[in-house]
Amino acid sequence: MDGRQEGQDGGGSSGGSLILTNIGELATPLGRSARAGAQMGQLLRIKNAGVVVDKGVISFCGEMSDPAFCDKLDQAKREGFPILDANGMACAPGFIDCHTHFIFAGTREDEFFWRANGLPYMEIHRRGGGILRTVEATRKASQTELLELGSKRLESMLCQGITTVESKSGYGLDLDTEVRILETAKALQATTPVDLVSTYLGPHAVPPEFLGDPEAYLEFVIHTVLPAVRSRNLAQFADVFCEDGVFDLEQSRRYLLAARELGFHLKLHADEMAPLGGAGLAAELSATSADHLLKAADADLLAMARAGTIAVCLPLTAFALREPFARARFMIDNGLAVALASDFNPGSCYSQSVPLLFALAVLYMNLTIDEALTGLTLNAAAALGLAQTTGSIEAGKKADMVLLDAPSCDFLAYNVATNLVKTVLKAGTVVYTRA
């Protein structure tokens, strides 16, 4: 790699125009699809770099000494582009959190301490705690309340460098509340610079009105809620909690096939608590991603690699549950594309911490910092179907970038669990600066 990426000026896109100079180190994966296996560790790193952004789209990134940059710089100055001096800070693509449940009401702090004292997550679930407690609180919440809660959480994400986030439903489990959650995400998109991608997670648990009859609930979801969500264009993805004691393989398959028939892209919560075979089902159905995967079998993971299904690992959840981490090293070494995400939710992972996520990925999942950065940028973008337009710093991509108060992106892991994000740019516009 020659240290620069050059392309046509980004015409026609909405967004800001600027010149970013004096970047101490620019680090980015490259490509318009997920990087798998050894490719995950192949970052482009440029010292003393510059980036030119035209109408929200990157038109050049490379060394400031490159004559092509000087030409772009002169042209941009003539056109009145503002100049942002990075003063030696490192630059990375905006982080992408491709698995969250951030729209909900109520909290479950007592359950955190129950688990800390040894009570298993699924035992809490069986006792009527867990998801159903949040369902009760969320059903009672107005859209105004959900908007306020969601807005605060998005602000927290933005200041940690997250520029795109997935938002799952699944805390309503009825028609009205599920629609209200998804409409809240749609309303939030009009008020935040963070891009939102919505996922319908109706089969998250069996609600009280269907208790003991998961088949009847699944029929309700397939024939009533899924079509309503699709007709209102409220979600791009459909997800299911495929887990022992929740929805089994056949129920998950039936739901996902119905969702695919309606035009949804597919995701699964798979093999988190037990090796049920959800990862294999994800491969069978060519799902976009299978997430969690703490207990996934080798054969199912290898099938995911062949199918091109992205493995989304959620180290904050394993940490909070005190479970063994997903075997990301095995996955990468066997040709999978691995993405990283927070799984922010009120129960098993009440954390949005990007800094802790990087630390856990490197220290306990044995990823290199290059692999971890790819996992939270380009591969996470691919897990949301967005790798063509975002997830990397290269010509033709949306100018979503973060500046770090550090000389190198290595500090994302080395400066353990510390938020280094100084400035966030979304489509070429500065949307956050830490005082």
Coordinates of C-alpha atoms in Angstrom, one line a residue:
M1 CA 0.0 0.0 0.0
D2 CA 1.4 3.4 -1.0
G3 CA 0.0 5.4 1.9
R4 CA -2.9 7.2 0.1
Q5 CA -6.3 6.6 -1.4
E6 CA -7.5 8.9 -4.1
G7 CA -10.7 9.2 -6.0
Q8 CA -13.2 11.5 -7.6
D9 CA -14.5 14.4 -5.6
G10 CA -17.7 13.4 -3.7
G11 CA -20.3 15.4 -5.5
G12 CA -24.0 15.2 -4.8
S13 CA -23.8 14.0 -1.2
S14 CA -25.1 16.1 1.7
G15 CA -22.6 16.9 4.3
G16 CA -19.7 19.1 5.2
S17 CA -16.6 20.0 3.2
L18 CA -13.2 20.4 5.0
I19 CA -9.5 19.7 4.9
L20 CA -8.1 17.7 7.8
T21 CA -4.3 18.2 8.2
N22 CA -1.5 17.1 10.5
I23 CA -2.9 13.8 11.5
G24 CA -0.2 12.0 13.5
E25 CA -1.3 8.6 12.4
L26 CA -4.3 7.6 10.3
A27 CA -5.4 4.0 10.7
T28 CA -8.1 2.3 8.7
P29 CA -9.2 -0.9 7.2
L30 CA -9.9 -0.7 3.5
G31 CA -12.7 -2.2 1.3
R32 CA -16.4 -2.2 0.7
S33 CA -17.2 -5.5 2.3
A34 CA -16.3 -7.4 5.5
R35 CA -12.6 -8.3 6.0
A36 CA -12.3 -12.0 7.0
G37 CA -9.5 -14.0 8.5
A38 CA -6.1 -12.5 8.1
Q39 CA -7.4 -9.6 6.2
M40 CA -8.8 -8.2 9.5
G41 CA -5.2 -7.4 10.6
Q42 CA -4.3 -5.5 7.4
L43 CA -4.8 -1.8 8.3
L44 CA -3.6 1.1 6.3
R45 CA -1.5 3.2 8.6
I46 CA -0.3 6.6 7.4
K47 CA 2.0 9.0 9.3
N48 CA 1.5 12.8 8.9
A49 CA -1.7 12.3 7.0
G50 CA -4.3 14.6 5.5
V51 CA -7.9 14.0 4.4
V52 CA -10.0 16.1 2.0
V53 CA -13.7 15.9 2.4
D54 CA -16.1 17.3 -0.3
K55 CA -19.8 17.5 0.6
G56 CA -19.6 14.8 3.2
V57 CA -17.6 12.3 1.1
I58 CA -13.8 11.6 1.3
S59 CA -12.1 12.7 -2.0
F60 CA -8.5 12.0 -0.8
C61 CA -6.6 10.6 2.1
G62 CA -2.9 10.1 2.2
E63 CA 0.4 11.6 3.2
M64 CA 0.5 15.4 3.4
S65 CA 3.8 15.3 1.4
D66 CA 2.1 13.6 -1.5
P67 CA 1.8 16.0 -4.5
A68 CA -1.7 14.8 -5.0
F69 CA -2.7 16.1 -1.5
C70 CA -1.0 19.4 -2.2
D71 CA -3.1 19.7 -5.4
K72 CA -6.3 18.8 -3.5
L73 CA -5.3 21.2 -0.8
D74 CA -4.8 24.1 -3.2
Q75 CA -8.1 23.4 -4.9
A76 CA -10.0 23.0 -1.7
K77 CA -8.5 26.3 -0.3
R78 CA -9.6 28.1 -3.5
E79 CA -13.1 26.7 -2.9
G80 CA -13.1 28.0 0.7
F81 CA -13.0 24.7 2.5
P82 CA -12.4 25.1 6.2
I83 CA -9.1 23.6 7.6
L84 CA -9.1 21.4 10.7
D85 CA -5.6 20.9 12.2
A86 CA -5.4 17.6 14.0
N87 CA -2.2 18.7 15.8
G88 CA -0.6 15.3 15.6
M89 CA -3.7 13.4 16.9
A90 CA -4.5 9.9 15.6
C91 CA -7.5 9.4 13.3
A92 CA -9.7 6.4 12.8
P93 CA -13.0 5.6 11.1
G94 CA -16.1 6.5 13.2
F95 CA -17.0 3.5 15.4
I96 CA -20.0 1.4 14.5
D97 CA -22.0 -0.3 17.2
C98 CA -23.9 -3.0 15.3
H99 CA -25.7 -4.6 18.2
T100 CA -27.6 -2.6 20.8
H101 CA -31.0 -2.5 22.6
F102 CA -30.8 1.1 23.6
I103 CA -34.5 2.1 23.5
F104 CA -36.1 0.9 26.7
A105 CA -37.5 2.1 30.0
G106 CA -36.6 1.1 33.5
T107 CA -33.4 -0.4 34.9
R108 CA -32.5 -3.7 36.6
E109 CA -29.5 -2.9 38.8
D110 CA -30.7 -5.4 41.4
E111 CA -30.2 -8.2 38.9
F112 CA -26.6 -7.1 38.2
F113 CA -25.8 -7.8 41.9
W114 CA -27.8 -11.1 41.9
R115 CA -25.6 -12.3 39.0
A116 CA -22.5 -11.0 40.8
N117 CA -23.5 -13.3 43.7
G118 CA -23.8 -16.3 41.4
L119 CA -27.4 -16.4 40.2
P120 CA -27.4 -17.4 36.5
Y121 CA -28.9 -15.1 33.9
M122 CA -31.4 -17.7 32.6
E123 CA -32.5 -18.5 36.2
I124 CA -33.3 -14.8 36.7
H125 CA -35.2 -15.0 33.4
R126 CA -37.2 -18.1 34.6
R127 CA -38.1 -16.3 37.8
G128 CA -39.9 -13.6 35.9
G129 CA -37.0 -11.2 35.9
G130 CA -34.8 -10.3 33.0
I131 CA -36.4 -9.2 29.7
L132 CA -40.0 -9.3 31.0
R133 CA -39.3 -6.7 33.7
T134 CA -38.1 -4.3 31.0
V135 CA -41.1 -5.2 28.9
E136 CA -43.4 -4.1 31.7
A137 CA -41.6 -0.8 32.2
T138 CA -41.3 -0.1 28.4
R139 CA -45.0 -0.8 27.8
K140 CA -45.9 1.9 30.3
A141 CA -43.5 4.5 28.8
S142 CA -44.8 7.1 26.3
Q143 CA -42.9 7.8 23.1
T144 CA -41.8 11.1 24.7
E145 CA -40.2 9.3 27.5
L146 CA -38.5 6.8 25.2
L147 CA -37.3 9.7 23.0
E148 CA -35.7 11.4 26.1
L149 CA -34.0 8.2 27.2
G150 CA -32.8 7.3 23.8
S151 CA -31.5 10.8 23.1
K152 CA -29.3 10.7 26.3
R153 CA -27.9 7.3 25.4
L154 CA -27.1 8.4 21.9
E155 CA -25.2 11.4 23.3
S156 CA -23.1 9.1 25.4
M157 CA -22.4 6.9 22.3
L158 CA -21.4 9.9 20.2
C159 CA -18.8 11.2 22.7
Q160 CA -17.2 7.8 22.6
G161 CA -16.8 8.1 18.8
I162 CA -19.8 6.0 17.7
T163 CA -21.2 7.4 14.4
T164 CA -23.6 4.6 13.4
V165 CA -25.6 2.4 15.7
E166 CA -28.1 -0.4 15.4
S167 CA -31.3 -0.2 17.5
K168 CA -33.2 -3.4 18.3
S169 CA -36.8 -3.5 19.4
G170 CA -37.9 -6.5 21.6
Y171 CA -39.0 -4.8 24.8
G172 CA -42.6 -4.5 23.8
L173 CA -43.5 -8.0 22.6
D174 CA -46.9 -6.7 21.5
L175 CA -47.9 -4.8 18.4
D176 CA -48.3 -1.3 19.9
T177 CA -45.1 -1.1 21.9
E178 CA -42.9 -2.8 19.3
V179 CA -44.1 -0.2 16.8
R180 CA -43.6 2.6 19.4
I181 CA -40.0 1.5 19.9
L182 CA -39.2 1.4 16.2
E183 CA -41.0 4.7 15.6
T184 CA -38.9 6.2 18.4
A185 CA -35.8 5.2 16.6
K186 CA -37.1 6.8 13.4
A187 CA -37.9 10.0 15.3
L188 CA -34.5 10.0 16.9
Q189 CA -32.8 9.9 13.5
A190 CA -34.2 13.3 12.8
T191 CA -32.5 14.8 15.9
T192 CA -29.1 13.1 16.1
P193 CA -26.1 13.1 13.8
V194 CA -25.6 9.4 14.6
D195 CA -26.9 7.1 11.8
L196 CA -29.5 4.5 13.1
V197 CA -30.3 1.1 11.7
S198 CA -33.4 -0.6 13.1
T199 CA -33.9 -4.3 13.8
Y200 CA -37.2 -5.9 14.8
L201 CA -36.6 -8.4 17.6
G202 CA -40.2 -9.7 18.3
P203 CA -39.1 -13.2 19.4
H204 CA -37.0 -11.8 22.3
A205 CA -39.1 -13.6 25.0
V206 CA -42.6 -15.0 25.4
P207 CA -44.8 -12.2 26.9
P208 CA -47.1 -12.7 29.8
E209 CA -50.2 -12.9 27.7
F210 CA -48.7 -15.9 25.8
L211 CA -46.9 -17.4 28.8
G212 CA -46.6 -21.2 28.3
D213 CA -47.6 -21.0 24.6
P214 CA -44.6 -19.9 22.6
E215 CA -46.2 -21.3 19.4
A216 CA -49.2 -19.0 19.7
Y217 CA -46.9 -16.1 20.3
L218 CA -44.8 -16.9 17.3
E219 CA -47.9 -17.1 15.1
F220 CA -48.9 -13.7 16.4
V221 CA -45.4 -12.3 15.6
I222 CA -45.3 -13.8 12.1
H223 CA -48.8 -13.0 11.0
T224 CA -49.5 -9.7 12.8
V225 CA -46.4 -7.8 13.9
L226 CA -43.9 -8.7 11.1
P227 CA -46.2 -7.5 8.3
A228 CA -47.1 -4.3 10.3
V229 CA -43.4 -3.5 10.8
R230 CA -42.7 -4.1 7.1
S231 CA -45.7 -2.1 5.8
R232 CA -44.5 0.9 7.8
N233 CA -40.9 0.4 6.8
L234 CA -39.7 0.5 10.4
A235 CA -36.9 -2.0 10.3
Q236 CA -34.3 -3.3 7.9
F237 CA -33.4 -6.5 9.9
A238 CA -35.3 -9.2 11.8
D239 CA -33.7 -10.9 14.7
V240 CA -34.6 -13.8 17.1
F241 CA -33.3 -14.9 20.5
C242 CA -32.5 -18.5 19.5
E243 CA -31.7 -20.0 22.8
D244 CA -32.4 -23.0 25.0
G245 CA -35.6 -22.1 27.0
V246 CA -36.5 -19.2 24.7
F247 CA -37.0 -20.0 21.0
D248 CA -35.6 -23.3 19.6
L249 CA -34.0 -23.9 16.3
E250 CA -37.2 -24.9 14.4
Q251 CA -39.2 -21.9 15.8
S252 CA -36.3 -19.6 14.9
R253 CA -36.1 -21.0 11.4
R254 CA -39.8 -20.6 10.8
Y255 CA -39.7 -17.0 12.0
L256 CA -36.6 -16.1 10.0
L257 CA -38.0 -17.6 6.8
A258 CA -41.2 -15.6 7.2
A259 CA -39.2 -12.5 7.8
R260 CA -37.0 -13.1 4.7
E261 CA -40.1 -13.7 2.7
L262 CA -41.3 -10.2 3.7
G263 CA -37.9 -8.6 2.7
F264 CA -36.1 -8.4 6.0
H265 CA -32.4 -9.1 6.3
L266 CA -31.6 -11.7 9.0
K267 CA -29.8 -11.7 12.3
L268 CA -29.7 -14.1 15.2
H269 CA -28.9 -14.1 18.9
A270 CA -27.1 -17.4 18.7
D271 CA -25.5 -19.9 21.1
E272 CA -25.0 -17.4 24.0
M273 CA -26.0 -19.6 26.9
A274 CA -25.9 -23.1 25.3
P275 CA -24.6 -24.7 22.1
L276 CA -28.1 -24.9 20.5
G277 CA -26.9 -24.6 16.9
G278 CA -28.0 -21.1 16.2
A279 CA -24.7 -20.3 14.4
G280 CA -25.4 -23.3 12.1
L281 CA -28.9 -22.0 11.4
A282 CA -27.4 -18.5 10.6
A283 CA -25.1 -20.2 8.0
E284 CA -28.0 -22.3 6.6
L285 CA -30.1 -19.2 6.0
S286 CA -27.2 -17.0 4.9
A287 CA -28.0 -14.5 7.7
T288 CA -26.1 -11.2 7.7
S289 CA -24.8 -11.9 11.1
A290 CA -25.0 -14.3 14.1
D291 CA -24.3 -12.5 17.4
H292 CA -22.9 -13.6 20.9
L293 CA -21.6 -17.1 19.9
L294 CA -20.1 -17.8 23.3
K295 CA -21.0 -21.5 23.1
A296 CA -21.0 -22.0 19.3
A297 CA -19.7 -25.3 18.0
D298 CA -16.6 -25.4 15.7
A299 CA -18.6 -26.9 12.8
D300 CA -21.2 -24.2 13.0
L301 CA -18.6 -21.5 13.0
L302 CA -16.8 -23.0 10.0
A303 CA -20.2 -23.1 8.2
M304 CA -20.6 -19.4 9.0
A305 CA -17.3 -18.7 7.4
R306 CA -18.3 -20.6 4.2
A307 CA -21.7 -18.8 4.1
G308 CA -20.1 -15.3 4.6
T309 CA -22.2 -14.7 7.8
I310 CA -20.5 -12.2 10.1
A311 CA -19.7 -13.2 13.6
V312 CA -20.6 -10.4 16.0
C313 CA -18.8 -10.7 19.3
L314 CA -20.0 -8.9 22.4
P315 CA -17.2 -8.9 25.0
L316 CA -18.9 -6.4 27.4
T317 CA -21.7 -8.9 27.8
A318 CA -19.5 -11.9 28.5
F319 CA -17.6 -9.7 31.0
A320 CA -20.8 -8.6 32.8
L321 CA -22.1 -12.1 32.9
R322 CA -18.7 -13.6 33.9
E323 CA -18.9 -16.0 31.0
P324 CA -16.1 -17.2 28.9
F325 CA -15.5 -14.8 26.0
A326 CA -16.5 -15.8 22.4
R327 CA -13.6 -17.5 20.6
A328 CA -12.8 -14.6 18.3
R329 CA -9.2 -15.8 17.8
F330 CA -10.4 -19.2 16.6
M331 CA -13.0 -17.5 14.3
I332 CA -10.4 -15.2 12.7
D333 CA -7.8 -18.0 12.3
N334 CA -10.5 -20.0 10.5
G335 CA -11.5 -17.4 8.0
L336 CA -14.5 -15.7 9.7
A337 CA -15.2 -12.0 9.5
V338 CA -15.6 -10.8 13.1
A339 CA -17.4 -7.6 14.2
L340 CA -17.5 -6.2 17.7
A341 CA -20.4 -4.4 19.4
S342 CA -21.5 -3.3 22.8
D343 CA -24.9 -5.2 23.3
F344 CA -26.0 -2.2 25.4
N345 CA -29.1 -3.3 27.2
P346 CA -30.7 -2.9 30.7
G347 CA -30.0 -6.5 31.8
S348 CA -27.0 -8.5 30.7
C349 CA -24.9 -5.5 29.6
Y350 CA -25.7 -2.0 31.0
S351 CA -22.6 -0.6 29.3
Q352 CA -21.9 1.5 26.2
S353 CA -18.1 1.6 26.9
V354 CA -16.1 1.6 23.7
P355 CA -12.8 1.9 25.6
L356 CA -13.6 -1.1 27.7
L357 CA -14.7 -3.0 24.6
F358 CA -11.3 -2.4 23.0
A359 CA -9.4 -3.5 26.2
L360 CA -11.4 -6.7 26.5
A361 CA -11.0 -7.6 22.8
V362 CA -7.2 -7.3 23.0
L363 CA -6.5 -8.5 26.5
Y364 CA -9.1 -11.4 26.8
M365 CA -10.1 -12.3 23.3
N366 CA -6.6 -12.2 21.9
L367 CA -7.3 -9.9 19.0
T368 CA -4.6 -7.5 17.7
I369 CA -5.5 -3.8 17.9
D370 CA -5.7 -3.8 14.1
E371 CA -8.3 -6.7 14.2
A372 CA -10.2 -5.0 16.9
L373 CA -10.4 -1.7 15.0
T374 CA -11.6 -3.5 11.9
G375 CA -14.2 -5.3 14.0
L376 CA -15.6 -2.0 15.3
T377 CA -15.5 -0.2 12.0
L378 CA -15.6 -1.9 8.6
N379 CA -16.9 -5.3 9.7
A380 CA -19.5 -3.7 12.0
A381 CA -20.6 -1.6 9.0
A382 CA -20.9 -4.9 6.9
A383 CA -23.0 -6.4 9.7
L384 CA -25.5 -3.6 9.1
G385 CA -25.3 -3.7 5.3
L386 CA -23.4 -0.4 5.2
A387 CA -19.8 -1.3 4.2
Q388 CA -20.2 0.2 0.7
T389 CA -20.6 3.7 2.2
T390 CA -19.0 3.8 5.6
G391 CA -16.6 1.9 8.0
S392 CA -13.3 3.0 6.5
I393 CA -11.4 6.2 5.6
E394 CA -11.0 6.0 1.8
A395 CA -12.0 7.8 -1.3
G396 CA -15.7 7.6 -2.0
K397 CA -16.7 6.7 1.6
K398 CA -18.8 8.9 3.9
A399 CA -16.4 11.1 6.0
D400 CA -17.2 9.6 9.4
M401 CA -14.0 9.9 11.5
V402 CA -12.7 10.3 15.0
L403 CA -9.7 12.2 16.2
L404 CA -8.0 10.6 19.3
D405 CA -6.1 12.4 22.0
A406 CA -3.1 10.1 21.3
P407 CA -0.4 9.8 18.7
S408 CA -1.5 6.4 17.5
C409 CA -4.6 4.2 17.3
D410 CA -2.7 1.6 19.3
F411 CA -3.6 3.7 22.4
L412 CA -7.2 2.6 22.0
A413 CA -6.2 -0.6 23.8
Y414 CA -2.9 0.5 25.4
N415 CA -4.5 3.4 27.4
V416 CA -6.8 0.8 29.0
A417 CA -10.5 1.7 29.3
T418 CA -9.9 5.4 28.8
N419 CA -12.0 7.5 26.3
L420 CA -9.5 9.1 24.0
V421 CA -12.0 10.6 21.6
K422 CA -11.4 14.3 21.2
T423 CA -13.4 15.1 18.0
V424 CA -16.1 13.3 16.0
L425 CA -16.8 14.1 12.4
K426 CA -20.0 12.9 10.7
A427 CA -20.2 13.2 6.9
G428 CA -17.4 15.8 7.1
T429 CA -19.1 17.9 9.8
V430 CA -17.7 18.3 13.3
V431 CA -20.5 17.0 15.6
Y432 CA -18.7 16.6 18.8
T433 CA -15.6 18.1 20.4
R434 CA -14.5 17.3 24.0
A435 CA -13.6 20.4 25.9

